[in-house]
PDB file of C-alpha atoms and ligand atoms in Angstrom:
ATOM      1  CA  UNK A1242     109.337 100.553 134.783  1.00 91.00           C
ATOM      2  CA  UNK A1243     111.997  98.546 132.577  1.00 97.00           C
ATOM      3  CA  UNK A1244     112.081  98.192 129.322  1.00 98.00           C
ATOM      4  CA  UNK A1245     112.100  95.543 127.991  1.00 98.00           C
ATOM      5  CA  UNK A1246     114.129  94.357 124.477  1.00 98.00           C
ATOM      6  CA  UNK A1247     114.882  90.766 122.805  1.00 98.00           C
ATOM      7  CA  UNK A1248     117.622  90.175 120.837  1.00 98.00           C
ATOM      8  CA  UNK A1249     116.686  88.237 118.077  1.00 96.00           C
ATOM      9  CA  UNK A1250     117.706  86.930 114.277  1.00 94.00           C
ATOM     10  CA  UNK A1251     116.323  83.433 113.571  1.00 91.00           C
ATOM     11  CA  UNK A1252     119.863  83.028 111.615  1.00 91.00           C
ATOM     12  CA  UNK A1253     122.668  81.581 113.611  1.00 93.00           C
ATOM     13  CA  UNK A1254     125.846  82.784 114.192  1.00 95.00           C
ATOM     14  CA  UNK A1255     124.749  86.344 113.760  1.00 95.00           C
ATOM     15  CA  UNK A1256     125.948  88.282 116.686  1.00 98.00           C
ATOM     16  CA  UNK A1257     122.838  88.360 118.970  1.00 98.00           C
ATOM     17  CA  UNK A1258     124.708  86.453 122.123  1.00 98.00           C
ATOM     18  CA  UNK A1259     127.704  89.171 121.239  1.00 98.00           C
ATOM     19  CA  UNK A1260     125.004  91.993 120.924  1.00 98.00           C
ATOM     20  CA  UNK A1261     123.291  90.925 124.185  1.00 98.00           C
ATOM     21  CA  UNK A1262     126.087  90.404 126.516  1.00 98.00           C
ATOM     22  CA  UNK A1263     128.204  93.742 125.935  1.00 98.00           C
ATOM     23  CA  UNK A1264     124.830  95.639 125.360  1.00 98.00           C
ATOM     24  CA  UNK A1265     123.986  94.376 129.127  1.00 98.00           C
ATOM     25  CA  UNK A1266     127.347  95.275 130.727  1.00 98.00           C
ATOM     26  CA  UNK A1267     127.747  98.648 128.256  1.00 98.00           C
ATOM     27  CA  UNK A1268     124.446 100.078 130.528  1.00 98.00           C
ATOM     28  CA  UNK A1269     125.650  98.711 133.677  1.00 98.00           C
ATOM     29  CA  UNK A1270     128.893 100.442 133.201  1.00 98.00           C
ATOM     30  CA  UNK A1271     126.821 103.895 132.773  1.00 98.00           C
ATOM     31  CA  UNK A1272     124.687 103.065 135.670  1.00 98.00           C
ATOM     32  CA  UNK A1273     121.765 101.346 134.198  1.00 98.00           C
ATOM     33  CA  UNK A1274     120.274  98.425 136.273  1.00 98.00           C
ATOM     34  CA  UNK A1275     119.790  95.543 134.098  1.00 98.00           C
ATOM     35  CA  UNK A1276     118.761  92.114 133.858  1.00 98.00           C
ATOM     36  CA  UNK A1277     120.010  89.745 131.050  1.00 98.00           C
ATOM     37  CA  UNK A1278     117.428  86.812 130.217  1.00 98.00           C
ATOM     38  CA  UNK A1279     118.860  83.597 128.530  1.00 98.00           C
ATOM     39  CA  UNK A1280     116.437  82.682 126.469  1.00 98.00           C
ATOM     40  CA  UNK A1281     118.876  79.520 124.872  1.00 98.00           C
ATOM     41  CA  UNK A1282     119.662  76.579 125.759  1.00 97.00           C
ATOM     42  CA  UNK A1283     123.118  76.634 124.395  1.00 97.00           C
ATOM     43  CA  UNK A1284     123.371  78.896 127.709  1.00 98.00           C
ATOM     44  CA  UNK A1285     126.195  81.372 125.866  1.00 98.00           C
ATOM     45  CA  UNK A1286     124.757  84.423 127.267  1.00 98.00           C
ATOM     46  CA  UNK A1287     124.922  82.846 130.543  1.00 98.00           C
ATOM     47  CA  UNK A1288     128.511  81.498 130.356  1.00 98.00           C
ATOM     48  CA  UNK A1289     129.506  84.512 129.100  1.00 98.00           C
ATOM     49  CA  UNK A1290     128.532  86.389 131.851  1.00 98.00           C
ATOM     50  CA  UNK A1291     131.271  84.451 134.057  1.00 98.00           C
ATOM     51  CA  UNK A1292     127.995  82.289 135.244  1.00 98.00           C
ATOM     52  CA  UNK A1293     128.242  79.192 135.440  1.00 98.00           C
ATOM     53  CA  UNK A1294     125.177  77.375 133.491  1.00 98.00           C
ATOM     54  CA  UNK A1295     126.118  73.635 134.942  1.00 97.00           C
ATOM     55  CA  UNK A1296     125.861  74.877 138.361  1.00 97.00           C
ATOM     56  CA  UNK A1297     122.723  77.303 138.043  1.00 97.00           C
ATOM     57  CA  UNK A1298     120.405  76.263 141.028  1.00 97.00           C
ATOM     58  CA  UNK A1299     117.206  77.632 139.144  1.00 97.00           C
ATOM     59  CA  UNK A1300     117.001  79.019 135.794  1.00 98.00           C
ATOM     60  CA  UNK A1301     114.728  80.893 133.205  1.00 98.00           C
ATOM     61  CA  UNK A1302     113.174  77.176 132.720  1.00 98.00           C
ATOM     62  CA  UNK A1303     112.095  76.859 136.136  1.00 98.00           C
ATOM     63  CA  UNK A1304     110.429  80.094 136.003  1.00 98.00           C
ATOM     64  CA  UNK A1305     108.675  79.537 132.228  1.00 97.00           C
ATOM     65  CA  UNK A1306     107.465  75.979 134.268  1.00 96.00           C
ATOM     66  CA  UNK A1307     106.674  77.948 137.051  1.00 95.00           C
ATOM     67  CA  UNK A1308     108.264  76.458 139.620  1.00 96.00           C
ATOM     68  CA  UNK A1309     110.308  79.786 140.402  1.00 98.00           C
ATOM     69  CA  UNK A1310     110.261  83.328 140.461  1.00 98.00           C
ATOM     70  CA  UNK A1311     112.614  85.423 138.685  1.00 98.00           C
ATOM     71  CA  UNK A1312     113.865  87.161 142.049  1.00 98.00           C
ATOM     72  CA  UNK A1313     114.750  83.794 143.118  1.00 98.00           C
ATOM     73  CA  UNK A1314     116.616  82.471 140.037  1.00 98.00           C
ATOM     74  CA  UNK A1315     118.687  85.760 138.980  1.00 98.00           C
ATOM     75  CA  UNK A1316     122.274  85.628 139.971  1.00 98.00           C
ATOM     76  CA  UNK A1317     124.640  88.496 139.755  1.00 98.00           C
ATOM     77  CA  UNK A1318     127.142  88.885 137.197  1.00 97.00           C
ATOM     78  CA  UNK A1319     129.934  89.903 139.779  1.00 93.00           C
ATOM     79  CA  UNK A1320     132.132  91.373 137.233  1.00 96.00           C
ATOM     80  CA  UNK A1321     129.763  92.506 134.464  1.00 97.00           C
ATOM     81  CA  UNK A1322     127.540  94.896 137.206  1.00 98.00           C
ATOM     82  CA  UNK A1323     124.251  92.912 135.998  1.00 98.00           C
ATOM     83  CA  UNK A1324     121.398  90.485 137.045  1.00 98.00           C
ATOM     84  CA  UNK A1325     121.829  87.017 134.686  1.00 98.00           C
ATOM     85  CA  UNK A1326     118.403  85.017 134.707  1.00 98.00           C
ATOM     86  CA  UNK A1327     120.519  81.831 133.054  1.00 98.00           C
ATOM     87  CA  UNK A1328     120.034  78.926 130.379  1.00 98.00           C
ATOM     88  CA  UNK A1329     120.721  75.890 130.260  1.00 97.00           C
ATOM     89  CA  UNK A1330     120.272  73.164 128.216  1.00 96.00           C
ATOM     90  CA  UNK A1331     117.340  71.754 130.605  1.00 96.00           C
ATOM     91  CA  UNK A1332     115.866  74.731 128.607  1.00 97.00           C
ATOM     92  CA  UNK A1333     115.519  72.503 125.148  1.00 94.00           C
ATOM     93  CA  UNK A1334     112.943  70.664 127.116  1.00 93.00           C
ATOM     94  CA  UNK A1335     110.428  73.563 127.898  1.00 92.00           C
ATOM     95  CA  UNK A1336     109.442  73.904 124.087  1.00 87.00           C
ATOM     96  CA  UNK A1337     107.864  70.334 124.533  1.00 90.00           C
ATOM     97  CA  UNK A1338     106.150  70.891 128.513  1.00 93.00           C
ATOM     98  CA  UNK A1339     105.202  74.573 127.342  1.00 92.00           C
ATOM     99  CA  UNK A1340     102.541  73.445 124.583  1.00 89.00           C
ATOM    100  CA  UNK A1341     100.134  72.672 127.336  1.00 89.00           C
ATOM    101  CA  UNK A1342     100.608  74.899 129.585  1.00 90.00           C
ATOM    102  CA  UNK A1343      97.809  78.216 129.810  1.00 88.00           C
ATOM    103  CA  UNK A1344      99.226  80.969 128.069  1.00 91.00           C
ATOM    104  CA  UNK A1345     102.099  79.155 127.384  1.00 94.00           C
ATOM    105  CA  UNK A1346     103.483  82.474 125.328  1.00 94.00           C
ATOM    106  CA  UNK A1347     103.155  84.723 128.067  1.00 96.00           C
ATOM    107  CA  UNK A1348     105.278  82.970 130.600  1.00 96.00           C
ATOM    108  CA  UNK A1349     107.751  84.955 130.750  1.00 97.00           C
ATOM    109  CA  UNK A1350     105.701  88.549 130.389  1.00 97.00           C
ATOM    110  CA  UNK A1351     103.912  87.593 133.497  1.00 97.00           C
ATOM    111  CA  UNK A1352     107.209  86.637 135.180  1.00 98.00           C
ATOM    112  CA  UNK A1353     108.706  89.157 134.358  1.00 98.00           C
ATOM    113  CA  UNK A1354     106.112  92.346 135.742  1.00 97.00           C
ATOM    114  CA  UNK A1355     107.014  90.865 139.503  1.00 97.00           C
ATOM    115  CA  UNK A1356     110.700  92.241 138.597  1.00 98.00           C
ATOM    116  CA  UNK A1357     109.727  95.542 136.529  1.00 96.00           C
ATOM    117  CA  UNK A1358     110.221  98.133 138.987  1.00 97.00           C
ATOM    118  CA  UNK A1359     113.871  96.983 139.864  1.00 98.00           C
ATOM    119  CA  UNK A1360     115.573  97.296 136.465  1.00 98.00           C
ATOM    120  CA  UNK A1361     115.737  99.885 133.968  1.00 98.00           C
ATOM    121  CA  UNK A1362     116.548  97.502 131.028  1.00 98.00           C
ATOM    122  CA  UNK A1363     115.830  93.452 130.377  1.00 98.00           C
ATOM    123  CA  UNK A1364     117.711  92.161 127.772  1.00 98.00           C
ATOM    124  CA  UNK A1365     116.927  89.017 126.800  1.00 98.00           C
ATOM    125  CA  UNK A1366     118.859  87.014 124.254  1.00 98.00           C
ATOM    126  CA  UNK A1367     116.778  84.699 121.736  1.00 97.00           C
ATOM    127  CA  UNK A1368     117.679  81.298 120.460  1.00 96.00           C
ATOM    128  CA  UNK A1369     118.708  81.189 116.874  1.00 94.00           C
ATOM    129  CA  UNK A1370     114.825  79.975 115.915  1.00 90.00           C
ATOM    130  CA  UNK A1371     111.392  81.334 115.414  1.00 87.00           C
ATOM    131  CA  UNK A1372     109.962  79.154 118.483  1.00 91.00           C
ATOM    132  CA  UNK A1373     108.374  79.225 121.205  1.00 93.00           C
ATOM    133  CA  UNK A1374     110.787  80.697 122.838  1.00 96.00           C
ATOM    134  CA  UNK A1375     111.695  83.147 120.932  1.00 95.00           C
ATOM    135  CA  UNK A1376     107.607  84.038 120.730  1.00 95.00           C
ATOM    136  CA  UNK A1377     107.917  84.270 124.871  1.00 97.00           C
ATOM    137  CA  UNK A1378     110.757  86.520 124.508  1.00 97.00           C
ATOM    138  CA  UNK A1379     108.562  88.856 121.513  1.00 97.00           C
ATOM    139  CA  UNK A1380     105.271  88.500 123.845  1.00 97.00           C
ATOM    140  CA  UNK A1381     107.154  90.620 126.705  1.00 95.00           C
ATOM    141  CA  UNK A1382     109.417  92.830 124.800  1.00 97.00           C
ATOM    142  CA  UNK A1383     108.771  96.657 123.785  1.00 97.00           C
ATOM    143  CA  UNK A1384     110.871  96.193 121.176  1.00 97.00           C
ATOM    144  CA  UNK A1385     113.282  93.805 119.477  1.00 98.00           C
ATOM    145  CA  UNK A1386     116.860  94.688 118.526  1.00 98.00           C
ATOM    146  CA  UNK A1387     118.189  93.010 115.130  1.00 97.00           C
ATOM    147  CA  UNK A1388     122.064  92.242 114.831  1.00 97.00           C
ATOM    148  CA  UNK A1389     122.894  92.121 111.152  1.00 95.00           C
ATOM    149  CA  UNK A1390     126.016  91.327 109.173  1.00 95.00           C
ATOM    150  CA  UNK A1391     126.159  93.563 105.848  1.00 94.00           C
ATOM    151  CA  UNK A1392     126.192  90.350 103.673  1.00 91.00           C
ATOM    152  CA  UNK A1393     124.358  89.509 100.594  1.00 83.00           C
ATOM    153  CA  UNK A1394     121.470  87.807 101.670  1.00 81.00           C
ATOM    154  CA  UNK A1395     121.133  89.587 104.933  1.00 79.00           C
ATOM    155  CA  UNK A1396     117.294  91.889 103.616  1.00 80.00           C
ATOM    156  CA  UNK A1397     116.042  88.575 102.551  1.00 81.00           C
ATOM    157  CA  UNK A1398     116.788  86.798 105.567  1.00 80.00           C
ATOM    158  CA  UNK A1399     114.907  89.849 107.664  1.00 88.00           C
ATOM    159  CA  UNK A1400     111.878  89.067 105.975  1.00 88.00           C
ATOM    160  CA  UNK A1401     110.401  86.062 108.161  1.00 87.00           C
ATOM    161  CA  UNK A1402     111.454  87.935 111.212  1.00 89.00           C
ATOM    162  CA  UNK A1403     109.835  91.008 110.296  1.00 92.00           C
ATOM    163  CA  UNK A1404     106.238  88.662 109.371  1.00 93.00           C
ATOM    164  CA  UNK A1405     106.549  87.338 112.489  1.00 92.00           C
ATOM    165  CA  UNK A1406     106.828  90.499 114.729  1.00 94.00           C
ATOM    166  CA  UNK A1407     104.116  91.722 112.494  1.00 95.00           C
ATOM    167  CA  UNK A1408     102.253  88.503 113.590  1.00 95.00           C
ATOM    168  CA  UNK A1409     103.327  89.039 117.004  1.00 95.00           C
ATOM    169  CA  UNK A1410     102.473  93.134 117.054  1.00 95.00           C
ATOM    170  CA  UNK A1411      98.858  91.871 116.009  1.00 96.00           C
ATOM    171  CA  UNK A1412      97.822  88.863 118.171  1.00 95.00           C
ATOM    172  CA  UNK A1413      99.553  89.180 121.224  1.00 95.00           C
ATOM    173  CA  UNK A1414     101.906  92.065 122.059  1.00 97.00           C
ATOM    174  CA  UNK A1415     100.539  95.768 120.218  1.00 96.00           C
ATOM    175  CA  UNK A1416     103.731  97.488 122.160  1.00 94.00           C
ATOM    176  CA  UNK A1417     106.248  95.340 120.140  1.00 96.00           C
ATOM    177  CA  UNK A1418     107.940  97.068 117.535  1.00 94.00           C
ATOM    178  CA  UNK A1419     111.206  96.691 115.275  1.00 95.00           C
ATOM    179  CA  UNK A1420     113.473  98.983 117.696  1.00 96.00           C
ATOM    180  CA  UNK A1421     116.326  98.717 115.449  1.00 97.00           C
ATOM    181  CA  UNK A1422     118.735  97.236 113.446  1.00 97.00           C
ATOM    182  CA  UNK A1423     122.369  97.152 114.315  1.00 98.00           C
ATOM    183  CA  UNK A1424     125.132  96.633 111.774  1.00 98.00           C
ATOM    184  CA  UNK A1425     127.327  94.002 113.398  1.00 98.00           C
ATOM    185  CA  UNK A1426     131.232  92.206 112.480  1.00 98.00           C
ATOM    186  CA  UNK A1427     131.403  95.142 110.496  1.00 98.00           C
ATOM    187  CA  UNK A1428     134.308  95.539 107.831  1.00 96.00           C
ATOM    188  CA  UNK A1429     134.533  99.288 106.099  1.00 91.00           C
ATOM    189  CA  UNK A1430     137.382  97.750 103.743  1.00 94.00           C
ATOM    190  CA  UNK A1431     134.919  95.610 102.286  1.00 94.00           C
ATOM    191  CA  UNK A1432     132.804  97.564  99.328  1.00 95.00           C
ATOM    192  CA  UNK A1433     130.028  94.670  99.194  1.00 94.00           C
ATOM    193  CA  UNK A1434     129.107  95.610 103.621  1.00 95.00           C
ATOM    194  CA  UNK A1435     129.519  99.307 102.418  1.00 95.00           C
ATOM    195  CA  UNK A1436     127.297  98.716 100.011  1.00 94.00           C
ATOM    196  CA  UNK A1437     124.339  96.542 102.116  1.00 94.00           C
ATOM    197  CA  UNK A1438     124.984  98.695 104.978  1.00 95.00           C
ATOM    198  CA  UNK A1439     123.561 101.578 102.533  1.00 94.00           C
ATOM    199  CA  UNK A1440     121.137  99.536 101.156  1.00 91.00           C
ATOM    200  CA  UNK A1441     119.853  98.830 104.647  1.00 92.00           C
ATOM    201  CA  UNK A1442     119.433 102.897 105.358  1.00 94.00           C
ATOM    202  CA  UNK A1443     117.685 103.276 102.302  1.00 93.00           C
ATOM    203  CA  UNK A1444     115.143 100.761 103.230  1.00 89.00           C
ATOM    204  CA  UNK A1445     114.973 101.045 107.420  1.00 92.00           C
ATOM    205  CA  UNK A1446     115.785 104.561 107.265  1.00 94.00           C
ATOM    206  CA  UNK A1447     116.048 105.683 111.171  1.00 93.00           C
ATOM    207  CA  UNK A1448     115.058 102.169 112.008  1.00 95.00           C
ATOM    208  CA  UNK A1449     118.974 101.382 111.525  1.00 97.00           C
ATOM    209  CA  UNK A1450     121.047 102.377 114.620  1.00 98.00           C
ATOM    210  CA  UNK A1451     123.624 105.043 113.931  1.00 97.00           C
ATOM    211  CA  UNK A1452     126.517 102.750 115.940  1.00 98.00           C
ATOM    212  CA  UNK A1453     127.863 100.214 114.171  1.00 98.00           C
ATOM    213  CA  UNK A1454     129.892  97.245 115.608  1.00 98.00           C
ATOM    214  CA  UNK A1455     132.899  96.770 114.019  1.00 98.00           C
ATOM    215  CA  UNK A1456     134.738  93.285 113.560  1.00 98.00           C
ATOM    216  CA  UNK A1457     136.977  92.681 116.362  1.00 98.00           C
ATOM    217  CA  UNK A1458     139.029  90.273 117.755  1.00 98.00           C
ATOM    218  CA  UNK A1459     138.935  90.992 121.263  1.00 98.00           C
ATOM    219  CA  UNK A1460     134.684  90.529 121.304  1.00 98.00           C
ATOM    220  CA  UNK A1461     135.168  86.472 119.609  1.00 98.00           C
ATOM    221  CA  UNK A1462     138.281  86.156 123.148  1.00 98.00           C
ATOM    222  CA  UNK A1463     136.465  87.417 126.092  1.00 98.00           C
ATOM    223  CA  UNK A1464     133.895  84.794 126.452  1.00 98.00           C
ATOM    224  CA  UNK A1465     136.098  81.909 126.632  1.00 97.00           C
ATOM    225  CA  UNK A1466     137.175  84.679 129.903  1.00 97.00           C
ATOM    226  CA  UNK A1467     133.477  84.472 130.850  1.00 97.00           C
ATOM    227  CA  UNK A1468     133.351  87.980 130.297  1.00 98.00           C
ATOM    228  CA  UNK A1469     131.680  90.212 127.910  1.00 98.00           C
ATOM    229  CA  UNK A1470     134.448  92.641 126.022  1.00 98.00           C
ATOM    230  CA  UNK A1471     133.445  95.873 127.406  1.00 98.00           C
ATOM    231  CA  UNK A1472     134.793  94.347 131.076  1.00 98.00           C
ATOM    232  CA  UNK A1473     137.275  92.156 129.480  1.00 98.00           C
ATOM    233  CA  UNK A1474     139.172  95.000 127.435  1.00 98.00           C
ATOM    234  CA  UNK A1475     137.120  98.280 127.163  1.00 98.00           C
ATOM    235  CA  UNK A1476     139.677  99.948 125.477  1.00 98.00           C
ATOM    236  CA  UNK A1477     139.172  97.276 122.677  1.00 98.00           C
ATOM    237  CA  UNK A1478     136.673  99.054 119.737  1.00 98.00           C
ATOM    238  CA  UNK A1479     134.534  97.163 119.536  1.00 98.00           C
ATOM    239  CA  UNK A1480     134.043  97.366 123.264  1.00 98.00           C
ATOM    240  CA  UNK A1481     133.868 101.380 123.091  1.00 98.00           C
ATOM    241  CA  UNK A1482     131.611 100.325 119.946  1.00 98.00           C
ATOM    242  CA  UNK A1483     129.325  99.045 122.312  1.00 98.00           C
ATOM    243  CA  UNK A1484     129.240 101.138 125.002  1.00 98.00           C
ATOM    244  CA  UNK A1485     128.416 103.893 122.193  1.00 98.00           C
ATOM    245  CA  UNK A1486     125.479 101.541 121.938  1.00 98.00           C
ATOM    246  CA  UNK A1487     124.648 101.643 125.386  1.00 98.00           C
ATOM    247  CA  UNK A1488     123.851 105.296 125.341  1.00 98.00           C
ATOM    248  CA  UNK A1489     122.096 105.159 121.705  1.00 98.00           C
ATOM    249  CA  UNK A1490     119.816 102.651 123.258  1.00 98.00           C
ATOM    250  CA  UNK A1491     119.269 105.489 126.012  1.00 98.00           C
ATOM    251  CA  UNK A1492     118.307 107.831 124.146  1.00 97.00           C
ATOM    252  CA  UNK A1493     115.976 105.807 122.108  1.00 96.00           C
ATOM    253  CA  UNK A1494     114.147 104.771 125.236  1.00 95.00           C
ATOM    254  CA  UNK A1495     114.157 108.324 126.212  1.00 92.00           C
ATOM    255  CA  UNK A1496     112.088 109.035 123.021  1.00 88.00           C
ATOM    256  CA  UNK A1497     109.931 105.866 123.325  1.00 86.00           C
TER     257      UNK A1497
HETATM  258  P1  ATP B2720     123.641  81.717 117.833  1.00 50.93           P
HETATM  259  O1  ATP B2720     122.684  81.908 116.710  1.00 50.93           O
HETATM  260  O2  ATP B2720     124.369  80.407 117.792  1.00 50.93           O
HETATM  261  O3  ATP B2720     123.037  82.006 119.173  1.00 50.93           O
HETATM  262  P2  ATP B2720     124.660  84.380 117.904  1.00 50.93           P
HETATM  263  O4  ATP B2720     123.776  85.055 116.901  1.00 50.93           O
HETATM  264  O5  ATP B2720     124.322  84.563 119.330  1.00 50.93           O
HETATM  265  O6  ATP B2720     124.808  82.828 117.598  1.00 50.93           O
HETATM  266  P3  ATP B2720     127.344  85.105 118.624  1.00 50.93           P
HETATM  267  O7  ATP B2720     127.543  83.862 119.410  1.00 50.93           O
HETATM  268  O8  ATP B2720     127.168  86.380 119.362  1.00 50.93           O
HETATM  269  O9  ATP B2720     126.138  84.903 117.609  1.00 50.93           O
HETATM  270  O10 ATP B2720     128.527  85.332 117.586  1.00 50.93           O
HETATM  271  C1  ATP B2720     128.940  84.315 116.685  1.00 50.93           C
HETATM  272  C2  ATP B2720     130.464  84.303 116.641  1.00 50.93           C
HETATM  273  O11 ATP B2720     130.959  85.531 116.125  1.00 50.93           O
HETATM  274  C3  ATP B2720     131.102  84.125 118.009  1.00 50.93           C
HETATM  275  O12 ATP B2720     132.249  83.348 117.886  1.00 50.93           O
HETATM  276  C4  ATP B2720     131.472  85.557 118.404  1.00 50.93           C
HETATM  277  O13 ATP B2720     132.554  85.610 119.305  1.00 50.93           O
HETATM  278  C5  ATP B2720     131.824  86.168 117.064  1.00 50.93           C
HETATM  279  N1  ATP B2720     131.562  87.609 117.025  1.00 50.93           N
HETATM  280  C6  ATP B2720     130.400  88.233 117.301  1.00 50.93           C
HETATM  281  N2  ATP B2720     130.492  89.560 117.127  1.00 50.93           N
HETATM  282  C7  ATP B2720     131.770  89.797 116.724  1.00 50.93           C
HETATM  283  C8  ATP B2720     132.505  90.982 116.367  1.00 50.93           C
HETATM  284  N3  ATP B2720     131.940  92.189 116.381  1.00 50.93           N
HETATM  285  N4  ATP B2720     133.805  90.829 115.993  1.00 50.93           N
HETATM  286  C9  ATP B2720     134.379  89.594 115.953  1.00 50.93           C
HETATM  287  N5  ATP B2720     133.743  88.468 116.281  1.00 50.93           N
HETATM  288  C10 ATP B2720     132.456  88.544 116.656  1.00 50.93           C
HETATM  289 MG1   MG B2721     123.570  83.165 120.709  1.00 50.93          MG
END
C-alpha cells in the first residue's frame, strides 16, 4: 500500500516544486518506488523531472476527466529512478470541467487506488492555490508536507492552510493529517530564520521535521538540467539535505 503525501503551501514561490522533486528522486535513490503527481499546470514538477510537459501523450488531466488511467499516463523519469504522472497547462482547464463532474474532489483518490499496490510513496505536488486541485490532491493524501521559509510572516500565512486541512480532515478525508513542516532556503547566518525556525518548534513541536533544507545554489540550477539536484549534483547540500529527508520521511511512515 503507498502512501500517499501532497506537497502543499497556497503561497507561491515557497519551495514545494523544489521539495517535491528531490523528495521523489531522494527515495528512489534508497530504493523506494515512487510516483510523482503534477498537480500544476505550470508543469515544473514535470519539466523538472527531464519530462517533457509539451510532448506528454496523456496527463494527470486526462485521468481527473477520466479519459485515462494512471498506468497509462505515467512515464518514467529515466534519470530520476521514478514514475512522473505530468502537468500541463491543459490542466488550468480541469478546475472549470471538474465542477460538474460526480465527486469531482475525489478524482484523483479513486485514480489513484488502481496504482496503490505498485508504489511505496505518491508525491504529489500542489499548485500554489487553495483549489480544486489542491482539494483533489488533500482528498487522497495521508498526509500533507508543508515547505516553509523562516520569514516573518511565514505562522500567519499557515493559518488558512491549516483551516482548510481541518476542513478537509472533517468532510472528506479523516486520514489526512499535517505530516510535517519542513524548514526550507534555509540561512543559519540570518538571526531573524533562527529565530522563526524556533518559534516554529515551539508551536509545531514534533510536527516540524528535524532536516532542514538549506539555501543552495545548485537546487535553483538543476531544473533548467531537467533534473532534480539529488541526480544533478548529490554531493551538493542541499542535495544530501534532501536525501536526509528521504529517510526522515521513512521513518515517519514507519511510525504512521
Ligand atoms: P510555485 O508556488 O510557483 O509552484 P514552489 O512553491 O513550487 O513555487 P519552487 O519552484 O520549488 O517553489 O521554488 C521557487 C524558487 O526557489 C525556484 O527558483 C527554486 O529553484 C528556488 N529554490 C527552491 N528551494 C531552494 C533552495 N533550497 N535553495 C535555493 N533555491 C531554492
Ligand atoms: Mg511549484
Amino acid at each position: 500500500m503507498a502512501k500517499i503525501f501532497c506537497v502543499a503551501n497556497q503561497k507561491g514561490g515557497v519551495g514545494k516544486t523544489t521539495t517535491t522533486v528531490n523528495l521523489a528522486a531522494g527515495l528512489a535513490s534508497i530504493g523506494q518506488r515512487v510516483l510523482m503527481v503534477d498537480l500544476d499546470p505550470q508543469g515544473n514538477a514535470t519539466m523538472g523531472s527531464g519530462v517533457d510537459k509539451r510532448a506528454l501523450q496523456s496527463s494527470v488531466y486526462d485521468v481527473l476527466l477520466g479519459s485515462a488511467s494512471v498506468q497509462q499516463a505515467a512515464v518514467r523519469a529515466q534519470a530520476c529512478g521514478y514514475q512522473v504522472l505530468g502537468a500541463n497547462r491543459e490542466l488550468s482547464g480541469a478546475e472549470v470541467e471538474l465542477v460538474d463532474l460526480e465527486q469531482r474532489e475525489k478524482r484523483l483518490k479513486n485514480a489513484l487506488a488502481a496504482v496503490d499496490a505498485q508504489y511505496d510513496f505518491i508525491l504529489i505536488d500542489c499548485p500554489p492555490s487553495l483549489s480544486l486541485l489542491t482539494l483533489n490532491g488533500l482528498c487522497c493524501a495521508h498526509g500533507v508536507i508543508v515547505p516553509m521559509q523562516c520569514e516573518y510572516f511565514a505562522l500567519e500565512g499557515l493559518t488558512d492552510l491549516v483551516n482548510t486541512i481541518k476542513q478537509v480532515h472533517a468532510n472528506l478525508n479523516p486520514d489526512l493529517q499535517i505530516i510535517g513542516l519542513l524548514r526550507v532556503m534555509f540561512d543559519p547566518r540570518i538571526t531573524l530564520q533562527q529565530q522563526v525556525s524556533e518559534q516554529l518548534k515551539s508551536h509545531f513541536g514534533d510536527k516540524v521535521f528535524d532536516t532542514v533544507i538549506p539555501r543552495n545554489v545548485r537546487l535553483a540550477e538543476a531544473p533548467s538540467y531537467g533534473l532534480p539536484g539529488v541526480v544533478f549534483d548529490p554531493a551538493a547540500k542541499g542535495s544530501q539535505a534532501f536525501v536526509a529527508f528521504a529517510h526522515e520521511m521513512v521513518g515517519r511512515v514507519r511510525r504512521m
